PDB file of C-alpha atoms in Angstrom:
ATOM      1  CA  UNK A   1      37.164 -23.767  19.479  1.00 51.00           C
ATOM      2  CA  UNK A   2      35.411 -24.412  22.778  1.00 52.00           C
ATOM      3  CA  UNK A   3      31.708 -23.621  22.901  1.00 50.00           C
ATOM      4  CA  UNK A   4      29.440 -23.313  25.911  1.00 52.00           C
ATOM      5  CA  UNK A   5      26.000 -24.626  24.968  1.00 54.00           C
ATOM      6  CA  UNK A   6      23.295 -23.257  27.228  1.00 48.00           C
ATOM      7  CA  UNK A   7      21.694 -25.577  29.781  1.00 41.00           C
ATOM      8  CA  UNK A   8      18.472 -26.742  28.140  1.00 43.00           C
ATOM      9  CA  UNK A   9      16.146 -26.388  31.129  1.00 42.00           C
ATOM     10  CA  UNK A  10      17.451 -22.938  32.017  1.00 37.00           C
ATOM     11  CA  UNK A  11      17.294 -21.699  28.446  1.00 36.00           C
ATOM     12  CA  UNK A  12      13.752 -23.000  27.871  1.00 34.00           C
ATOM     13  CA  UNK A  13      12.530 -21.580  31.169  1.00 33.00           C
ATOM     14  CA  UNK A  14      13.818 -18.110  30.304  1.00 32.00           C
ATOM     15  CA  UNK A  15      12.347 -18.266  26.815  1.00 33.00           C
ATOM     16  CA  UNK A  16       8.927 -19.243  28.130  1.00 34.00           C
ATOM     17  CA  UNK A  17       8.837 -16.178  30.363  1.00 32.00           C
ATOM     18  CA  UNK A  18       9.120 -14.123  27.172  1.00 37.00           C
ATOM     19  CA  UNK A  19       9.776 -10.991  29.236  1.00 36.00           C
ATOM     20  CA  UNK A  20      13.471 -11.408  29.951  1.00 36.00           C
ATOM     21  CA  UNK A  21      15.911  -9.805  27.487  1.00 40.00           C
ATOM     22  CA  UNK A  22      18.145 -12.446  25.934  1.00 41.00           C
ATOM     23  CA  UNK A  23      21.170 -10.448  27.104  1.00 39.00           C
ATOM     24  CA  UNK A  24      20.216 -11.430  30.647  1.00 35.00           C
ATOM     25  CA  UNK A  25      20.745 -15.098  29.808  1.00 36.00           C
ATOM     26  CA  UNK A  26      24.402 -14.327  29.154  1.00 39.00           C
ATOM     27  CA  UNK A  27      24.769 -11.978  32.122  1.00 38.00           C
ATOM     28  CA  UNK A  28      23.307 -14.506  34.553  1.00 41.00           C
ATOM     29  CA  UNK A  29      25.582 -17.377  33.527  1.00 47.00           C
ATOM     30  CA  UNK A  30      27.443 -18.784  36.535  1.00 50.00           C
ATOM     31  CA  UNK A  31      30.975 -17.408  36.749  1.00 51.00           C
ATOM     32  CA  UNK A  32      32.595 -20.855  36.705  1.00 51.00           C
ATOM     33  CA  UNK A  33      31.029 -21.490  33.269  1.00 51.00           C
ATOM     34  CA  UNK A  34      32.366 -18.252  31.851  1.00 52.00           C
ATOM     35  CA  UNK A  35      35.945 -19.260  32.675  1.00 56.00           C
ATOM     36  CA  UNK A  36      35.914 -22.189  30.217  1.00 50.00           C
ATOM     37  CA  UNK A  37      34.212 -20.664  27.196  1.00 53.00           C
ATOM     38  CA  UNK A  38      35.449 -18.956  24.058  1.00 60.00           C
ATOM     39  CA  UNK A  39      31.944 -18.316  22.784  1.00 64.00           C
ATOM     40  CA  UNK A  40      28.410 -18.669  24.145  1.00 70.00           C
ATOM     41  CA  UNK A  41      25.683 -19.877  21.804  1.00 72.00           C
ATOM     42  CA  UNK A  42      22.136 -19.416  23.153  1.00 75.00           C
ATOM     43  CA  UNK A  43      19.708 -19.668  20.217  1.00 80.00           C
ATOM     44  CA  UNK A  44      15.999 -19.031  20.490  1.00 81.00           C
ATOM     45  CA  UNK A  45      13.432 -21.739  19.823  1.00 82.00           C
ATOM     46  CA  UNK A  46      12.484 -20.033  16.532  1.00 84.00           C
ATOM     47  CA  UNK A  47      16.110 -20.183  15.402  1.00 83.00           C
ATOM     48  CA  UNK A  48      16.312 -23.913  16.093  1.00 86.00           C
ATOM     49  CA  UNK A  49      12.934 -25.108  14.811  1.00 87.00           C
ATOM     50  CA  UNK A  50      11.145 -23.728  11.773  1.00 87.00           C
ATOM     51  CA  UNK A  51       7.381 -24.067  11.416  1.00 87.00           C
ATOM     52  CA  UNK A  52       7.779 -27.045   9.059  1.00 91.00           C
ATOM     53  CA  UNK A  53      10.366 -28.854  11.189  1.00 90.00           C
ATOM     54  CA  UNK A  54       9.813 -32.618  10.814  1.00 93.00           C
ATOM     55  CA  UNK A  55      13.171 -34.349  11.382  1.00 94.00           C
ATOM     56  CA  UNK A  56      14.281 -35.865  14.706  1.00 93.00           C
ATOM     57  CA  UNK A  57      17.115 -38.004  16.010  1.00 95.00           C
ATOM     58  CA  UNK A  58      15.454 -40.920  17.807  1.00 94.00           C
ATOM     59  CA  UNK A  59      18.009 -42.997  19.781  1.00 95.00           C
ATOM     60  CA  UNK A  60      17.035 -46.624  20.322  1.00 93.00           C
ATOM     61  CA  UNK A  61      16.600 -47.911  23.850  1.00 92.00           C
ATOM     62  CA  UNK A  62      16.660 -44.670  25.829  1.00 94.00           C
ATOM     63  CA  UNK A  63      12.905 -44.558  26.373  1.00 91.00           C
ATOM     64  CA  UNK A  64      13.286 -47.853  28.258  1.00 92.00           C
ATOM     65  CA  UNK A  65      15.905 -46.735  30.787  1.00 94.00           C
ATOM     66  CA  UNK A  66      14.631 -45.478  34.131  1.00 92.00           C
ATOM     67  CA  UNK A  67      14.949 -41.762  33.359  1.00 94.00           C
ATOM     68  CA  UNK A  68      13.402 -42.362  29.952  1.00 92.00           C
ATOM     69  CA  UNK A  69      10.405 -44.096  31.502  1.00 92.00           C
ATOM     70  CA  UNK A  70       9.911 -41.079  33.772  1.00 90.00           C
ATOM     71  CA  UNK A  71      10.218 -38.650  30.848  1.00 91.00           C
ATOM     72  CA  UNK A  72       8.815 -40.176  27.629  1.00 90.00           C
ATOM     73  CA  UNK A  73      10.477 -38.902  24.424  1.00 90.00           C
ATOM     74  CA  UNK A  74      12.803 -36.646  26.435  1.00 93.00           C
ATOM     75  CA  UNK A  75      15.905 -38.226  24.952  1.00 94.00           C
ATOM     76  CA  UNK A  76      14.643 -37.841  21.385  1.00 94.00           C
ATOM     77  CA  UNK A  77      14.473 -34.110  22.101  1.00 92.00           C
ATOM     78  CA  UNK A  78      17.963 -34.072  23.632  1.00 92.00           C
ATOM     79  CA  UNK A  79      19.475 -36.065  20.764  1.00 94.00           C
ATOM     80  CA  UNK A  80      17.831 -33.811  18.173  1.00 93.00           C
ATOM     81  CA  UNK A  81      18.794 -30.474  19.694  1.00 91.00           C
ATOM     82  CA  UNK A  82      22.369 -31.544  20.457  1.00 92.00           C
ATOM     83  CA  UNK A  83      22.823 -32.876  16.920  1.00 94.00           C
ATOM     84  CA  UNK A  84      21.536 -29.579  15.525  1.00 92.00           C
ATOM     85  CA  UNK A  85      23.781 -27.556  17.831  1.00 90.00           C
ATOM     86  CA  UNK A  86      26.841 -29.600  16.860  1.00 90.00           C
ATOM     87  CA  UNK A  87      26.006 -29.205  13.165  1.00 92.00           C
ATOM     88  CA  UNK A  88      25.561 -25.445  13.497  1.00 89.00           C
ATOM     89  CA  UNK A  89      28.550 -24.697  15.711  1.00 85.00           C
ATOM     90  CA  UNK A  90      30.956 -27.533  14.746  1.00 87.00           C
ATOM     91  CA  UNK A  91      32.848 -27.265  18.054  1.00 86.00           C
ATOM     92  CA  UNK A  92      36.138 -28.988  18.808  1.00 87.00           C
ATOM     93  CA  UNK A  93      35.135 -29.633  22.423  1.00 87.00           C
ATOM     94  CA  UNK A  94      31.689 -29.768  24.028  1.00 87.00           C
ATOM     95  CA  UNK A  95      31.206 -29.865  27.799  1.00 85.00           C
ATOM     96  CA  UNK A  96      28.390 -31.586  29.669  1.00 90.00           C
ATOM     97  CA  UNK A  97      27.792 -32.147  33.375  1.00 90.00           C
ATOM     98  CA  UNK A  98      27.774 -35.623  34.921  1.00 94.00           C
ATOM     99  CA  UNK A  99      24.633 -34.770  36.917  1.00 93.00           C
ATOM    100  CA  UNK A 100      22.548 -35.747  33.866  1.00 92.00           C
ATOM    101  CA  UNK A 101      24.112 -39.201  33.599  1.00 94.00           C
ATOM    102  CA  UNK A 102      21.817 -40.632  30.930  1.00 95.00           C
ATOM    103  CA  UNK A 103      22.201 -37.482  28.835  1.00 94.00           C
ATOM    104  CA  UNK A 104      25.996 -37.860  28.952  1.00 94.00           C
ATOM    105  CA  UNK A 105      25.789 -41.483  27.811  1.00 96.00           C
ATOM    106  CA  UNK A 106      23.356 -40.497  25.059  1.00 96.00           C
ATOM    107  CA  UNK A 107      25.529 -37.681  23.719  1.00 95.00           C
ATOM    108  CA  UNK A 108      28.594 -39.898  23.575  1.00 96.00           C
ATOM    109  CA  UNK A 109      26.471 -42.484  21.767  1.00 96.00           C
ATOM    110  CA  UNK A 110      25.209 -40.114  19.066  1.00 96.00           C
ATOM    111  CA  UNK A 111      28.697 -38.665  18.534  1.00 96.00           C
ATOM    112  CA  UNK A 112      30.094 -42.187  18.020  1.00 96.00           C
ATOM    113  CA  UNK A 113      27.167 -43.518  15.992  1.00 97.00           C
ATOM    114  CA  UNK A 114      26.903 -40.496  13.688  1.00 97.00           C
ATOM    115  CA  UNK A 115      30.681 -40.016  13.300  1.00 97.00           C
ATOM    116  CA  UNK A 116      30.680 -36.472  14.637  1.00 96.00           C
ATOM    117  CA  UNK A 117      34.069 -34.803  14.933  1.00 94.00           C
ATOM    118  CA  UNK A 118      33.468 -33.520  18.463  1.00 92.00           C
ATOM    119  CA  UNK A 119      35.407 -34.229  21.636  1.00 91.00           C
ATOM    120  CA  UNK A 120      32.768 -34.678  24.348  1.00 92.00           C
ATOM    121  CA  UNK A 121      34.038 -33.724  27.796  1.00 90.00           C
ATOM    122  CA  UNK A 122      32.032 -34.895  30.794  1.00 93.00           C
ATOM    123  CA  UNK A 123      32.604 -32.599  33.755  1.00 92.00           C
ATOM    124  CA  UNK A 124      32.204 -33.576  37.392  1.00 94.00           C
ATOM    125  CA  UNK A 125      28.942 -32.579  39.038  1.00 95.00           C
ATOM    126  CA  UNK A 126      29.293 -29.214  40.774  1.00 93.00           C
ATOM    127  CA  UNK A 127      27.908 -29.448  44.293  1.00 96.00           C
ATOM    128  CA  UNK A 128      26.887 -27.183  47.119  1.00 96.00           C
ATOM    129  CA  UNK A 129      28.847 -27.446  50.369  1.00 96.00           C
ATOM    130  CA  UNK A 130      26.433 -30.021  51.760  1.00 97.00           C
ATOM    131  CA  UNK A 131      26.670 -32.179  48.618  1.00 97.00           C
ATOM    132  CA  UNK A 132      23.459 -31.166  46.842  1.00 98.00           C
ATOM    133  CA  UNK A 133      24.036 -31.121  43.082  1.00 97.00           C
ATOM    134  CA  UNK A 134      23.757 -27.601  41.713  1.00 94.00           C
ATOM    135  CA  UNK A 135      20.680 -27.197  39.531  1.00 91.00           C
ATOM    136  CA  UNK A 136      18.345 -24.460  38.366  1.00 87.00           C
ATOM    137  CA  UNK A 137      15.563 -26.450  40.057  1.00 91.00           C
ATOM    138  CA  UNK A 138      17.031 -25.885  43.514  1.00 94.00           C
ATOM    139  CA  UNK A 139      15.594 -22.354  43.663  1.00 92.00           C
ATOM    140  CA  UNK A 140      12.121 -23.918  43.937  1.00 95.00           C
ATOM    141  CA  UNK A 141      12.984 -25.652  47.223  1.00 97.00           C
ATOM    142  CA  UNK A 142      11.670 -23.997  50.370  1.00 97.00           C
ATOM    143  CA  UNK A 143      14.218 -23.200  53.085  1.00 97.00           C
ATOM    144  CA  UNK A 144      13.098 -26.290  55.016  1.00 98.00           C
ATOM    145  CA  UNK A 145      13.349 -28.505  51.939  1.00 98.00           C
ATOM    146  CA  UNK A 146      16.737 -27.065  51.024  1.00 98.00           C
ATOM    147  CA  UNK A 147      17.984 -27.923  54.509  1.00 97.00           C
ATOM    148  CA  UNK A 148      17.045 -31.571  53.978  1.00 98.00           C
ATOM    149  CA  UNK A 149      18.051 -31.943  50.317  1.00 98.00           C
ATOM    150  CA  UNK A 150      21.561 -33.156  51.144  1.00 98.00           C
ATOM    151  CA  UNK A 151      19.997 -36.565  51.896  1.00 98.00           C
ATOM    152  CA  UNK A 152      20.039 -37.268  48.139  1.00 98.00           C
ATOM    153  CA  UNK A 153      23.840 -37.165  47.932  1.00 98.00           C
ATOM    154  CA  UNK A 154      24.128 -38.845  51.329  1.00 98.00           C
ATOM    155  CA  UNK A 155      22.226 -41.832  49.949  1.00 98.00           C
ATOM    156  CA  UNK A 156      24.518 -42.068  46.923  1.00 98.00           C
ATOM    157  CA  UNK A 157      27.627 -41.843  49.099  1.00 98.00           C
ATOM    158  CA  UNK A 158      26.317 -44.742  51.175  1.00 98.00           C
ATOM    159  CA  UNK A 159      26.192 -46.844  48.011  1.00 97.00           C
ATOM    160  CA  UNK A 160      29.773 -45.855  47.241  1.00 97.00           C
ATOM    161  CA  UNK A 161      30.898 -46.980  50.706  1.00 96.00           C
ATOM    162  CA  UNK A 162      29.274 -50.389  50.211  1.00 95.00           C
ATOM    163  CA  UNK A 163      30.885 -50.721  46.766  1.00 95.00           C
ATOM    164  CA  UNK A 164      34.364 -49.714  47.946  1.00 93.00           C
ATOM    165  CA  UNK A 165      34.266 -52.018  50.987  1.00 91.00           C
ATOM    166  CA  UNK A 166      33.345 -55.134  49.036  1.00 85.00           C
ATOM    167  CA  UNK A 167      36.894 -56.552  49.011  1.00 77.00           C
ATOM    168  CA  UNK A 168      37.257 -56.218  52.779  1.00 78.00           C
ATOM    169  CA  UNK A 169      34.097 -58.312  53.010  1.00 81.00           C
ATOM    170  CA  UNK A 170      35.536 -60.938  50.661  1.00 82.00           C
ATOM    171  CA  UNK A 171      33.301 -60.028  47.711  1.00 85.00           C
ATOM    172  CA  UNK A 172      34.382 -59.294  44.140  1.00 86.00           C
ATOM    173  CA  UNK A 173      30.833 -58.650  42.974  1.00 92.00           C
ATOM    174  CA  UNK A 174      27.783 -57.097  44.559  1.00 94.00           C
ATOM    175  CA  UNK A 175      24.131 -57.688  43.850  1.00 95.00           C
ATOM    176  CA  UNK A 176      22.641 -54.546  42.317  1.00 97.00           C
ATOM    177  CA  UNK A 177      19.695 -54.956  44.660  1.00 96.00           C
ATOM    178  CA  UNK A 178      22.028 -54.511  47.643  1.00 95.00           C
ATOM    179  CA  UNK A 179      23.221 -51.116  46.372  1.00 97.00           C
ATOM    180  CA  UNK A 180      19.676 -50.133  45.528  1.00 97.00           C
ATOM    181  CA  UNK A 181      18.455 -51.050  49.003  1.00 97.00           C
ATOM    182  CA  UNK A 182      21.153 -48.938  50.694  1.00 97.00           C
ATOM    183  CA  UNK A 183      20.080 -45.855  48.730  1.00 98.00           C
ATOM    184  CA  UNK A 184      16.370 -46.455  49.270  1.00 98.00           C
ATOM    185  CA  UNK A 185      16.792 -46.974  53.005  1.00 98.00           C
ATOM    186  CA  UNK A 186      18.401 -43.554  53.433  1.00 98.00           C
ATOM    187  CA  UNK A 187      15.960 -41.718  51.162  1.00 98.00           C
ATOM    188  CA  UNK A 188      13.052 -43.241  53.052  1.00 98.00           C
ATOM    189  CA  UNK A 189      14.261 -41.681  56.316  1.00 98.00           C
ATOM    190  CA  UNK A 190      13.393 -38.199  55.020  1.00 98.00           C
ATOM    191  CA  UNK A 191       9.675 -37.369  55.400  1.00 98.00           C
ATOM    192  CA  UNK A 192       9.900 -34.438  52.980  1.00 98.00           C
ATOM    193  CA  UNK A 193      10.629 -36.858  50.131  1.00 98.00           C
ATOM    194  CA  UNK A 194       7.112 -37.514  48.884  1.00 97.00           C
ATOM    195  CA  UNK A 195       8.046 -39.891  46.054  1.00 97.00           C
ATOM    196  CA  UNK A 196      11.053 -41.966  45.052  1.00 98.00           C
ATOM    197  CA  UNK A 197      10.664 -42.393  41.308  1.00 97.00           C
ATOM    198  CA  UNK A 198      13.613 -44.729  40.878  1.00 97.00           C
ATOM    199  CA  UNK A 199      16.998 -45.859  42.099  1.00 98.00           C
ATOM    200  CA  UNK A 200      18.862 -47.436  39.192  1.00 97.00           C
ATOM    201  CA  UNK A 201      22.103 -49.417  39.003  1.00 98.00           C
ATOM    202  CA  UNK A 202      23.229 -49.216  35.385  1.00 97.00           C
ATOM    203  CA  UNK A 203      26.084 -49.923  33.005  1.00 97.00           C
ATOM    204  CA  UNK A 204      28.528 -47.036  32.595  1.00 95.00           C
ATOM    205  CA  UNK A 205      28.461 -47.145  28.800  1.00 93.00           C
ATOM    206  CA  UNK A 206      24.845 -47.962  27.980  1.00 94.00           C
ATOM    207  CA  UNK A 207      22.713 -47.070  31.035  1.00 95.00           C
ATOM    208  CA  UNK A 208      21.208 -50.555  30.797  1.00 94.00           C
ATOM    209  CA  UNK A 209      20.341 -52.146  34.160  1.00 96.00           C
ATOM    210  CA  UNK A 210      22.825 -54.451  35.871  1.00 97.00           C
ATOM    211  CA  UNK A 211      22.060 -57.407  38.115  1.00 97.00           C
ATOM    212  CA  UNK A 212      25.618 -57.589  39.502  1.00 96.00           C
ATOM    213  CA  UNK A 213      28.361 -54.980  39.927  1.00 96.00           C
ATOM    214  CA  UNK A 214      32.056 -55.870  39.835  1.00 92.00           C
ATOM    215  CA  UNK A 215      35.321 -54.275  38.775  1.00 90.00           C
ATOM    216  CA  UNK A 216      33.741 -52.600  35.739  1.00 93.00           C
ATOM    217  CA  UNK A 217      31.668 -50.449  38.097  1.00 95.00           C
ATOM    218  CA  UNK A 218      28.312 -48.815  37.467  1.00 97.00           C
ATOM    219  CA  UNK A 219      26.293 -45.633  37.641  1.00 97.00           C
ATOM    220  CA  UNK A 220      23.970 -45.326  40.618  1.00 98.00           C
ATOM    221  CA  UNK A 221      21.293 -42.785  39.705  1.00 98.00           C
ATOM    222  CA  UNK A 222      18.067 -41.674  41.300  1.00 98.00           C
ATOM    223  CA  UNK A 223      15.105 -39.365  40.930  1.00 97.00           C
ATOM    224  CA  UNK A 224      12.855 -38.275  43.759  1.00 98.00           C
ATOM    225  CA  UNK A 225      10.347 -35.589  44.622  1.00 98.00           C
ATOM    226  CA  UNK A 226      11.370 -33.417  47.574  1.00 98.00           C
ATOM    227  CA  UNK A 227       8.417 -31.232  48.480  1.00 97.00           C
ATOM    228  CA  UNK A 228       7.225 -30.388  44.979  1.00 96.00           C
ATOM    229  CA  UNK A 229      10.645 -30.393  43.273  1.00 97.00           C
ATOM    230  CA  UNK A 230      11.995 -33.260  41.198  1.00 97.00           C
ATOM    231  CA  UNK A 231      15.661 -33.864  42.000  1.00 97.00           C
ATOM    232  CA  UNK A 232      18.008 -36.125  40.064  1.00 96.00           C
ATOM    233  CA  UNK A 233      21.542 -37.128  40.935  1.00 98.00           C
ATOM    234  CA  UNK A 234      24.013 -39.940  40.380  1.00 98.00           C
ATOM    235  CA  UNK A 235      27.386 -41.247  41.377  1.00 97.00           C
ATOM    236  CA  UNK A 236      29.890 -43.171  39.250  1.00 97.00           C
ATOM    237  CA  UNK A 237      31.392 -46.243  40.927  1.00 96.00           C
ATOM    238  CA  UNK A 238      34.521 -47.837  39.513  1.00 91.00           C
TER     239      UNK A 238
END
């Protein structure tokens, strides 16, 4: 059985409005999601957490990665809700988007560590024509900000070009700082980016920071504020 688990941010945002019929959550699902599902499970907060709820899954080390530093205890919440969803639904396959790189690493970790019989499928990030990663947050960008938002993916692609050209420059390894600098330099050219929260060069399996990048590759991830909207994105290099 394949199960589509609702995007957490989207689901929570709809629930907080408290005026939108839950049927509309299903109706407004993107069409490309509906093609891969057998069932859609979109529980309410009351269904997931009783008033005496006291048990959490607290993964070690994720508060110390760059996204964890920006969002304290976020990954405890992700690990807990995903564990509960897997226990309730017991799916054969579960699909997650690569855009949330640390979340993907975390979910694979809890499935391995807790011996869950679930096949986790990480799907490529779905992008707009200009490269911007699709996200429910994008609707909060003004038209001017939306026109400039492609700079996020442009910066990541620049890192990929440096990584892929290393052999032609006689280098088997790169300094992580060199990749980081390439991304930062491009982001800093856009005045509408008011804050660069981080550019991280991390291990593919653990999201722990790397000092050098070689044949094993890495994840280049970033978070920045464009206008008033926090955007995250990443690219896998291998």
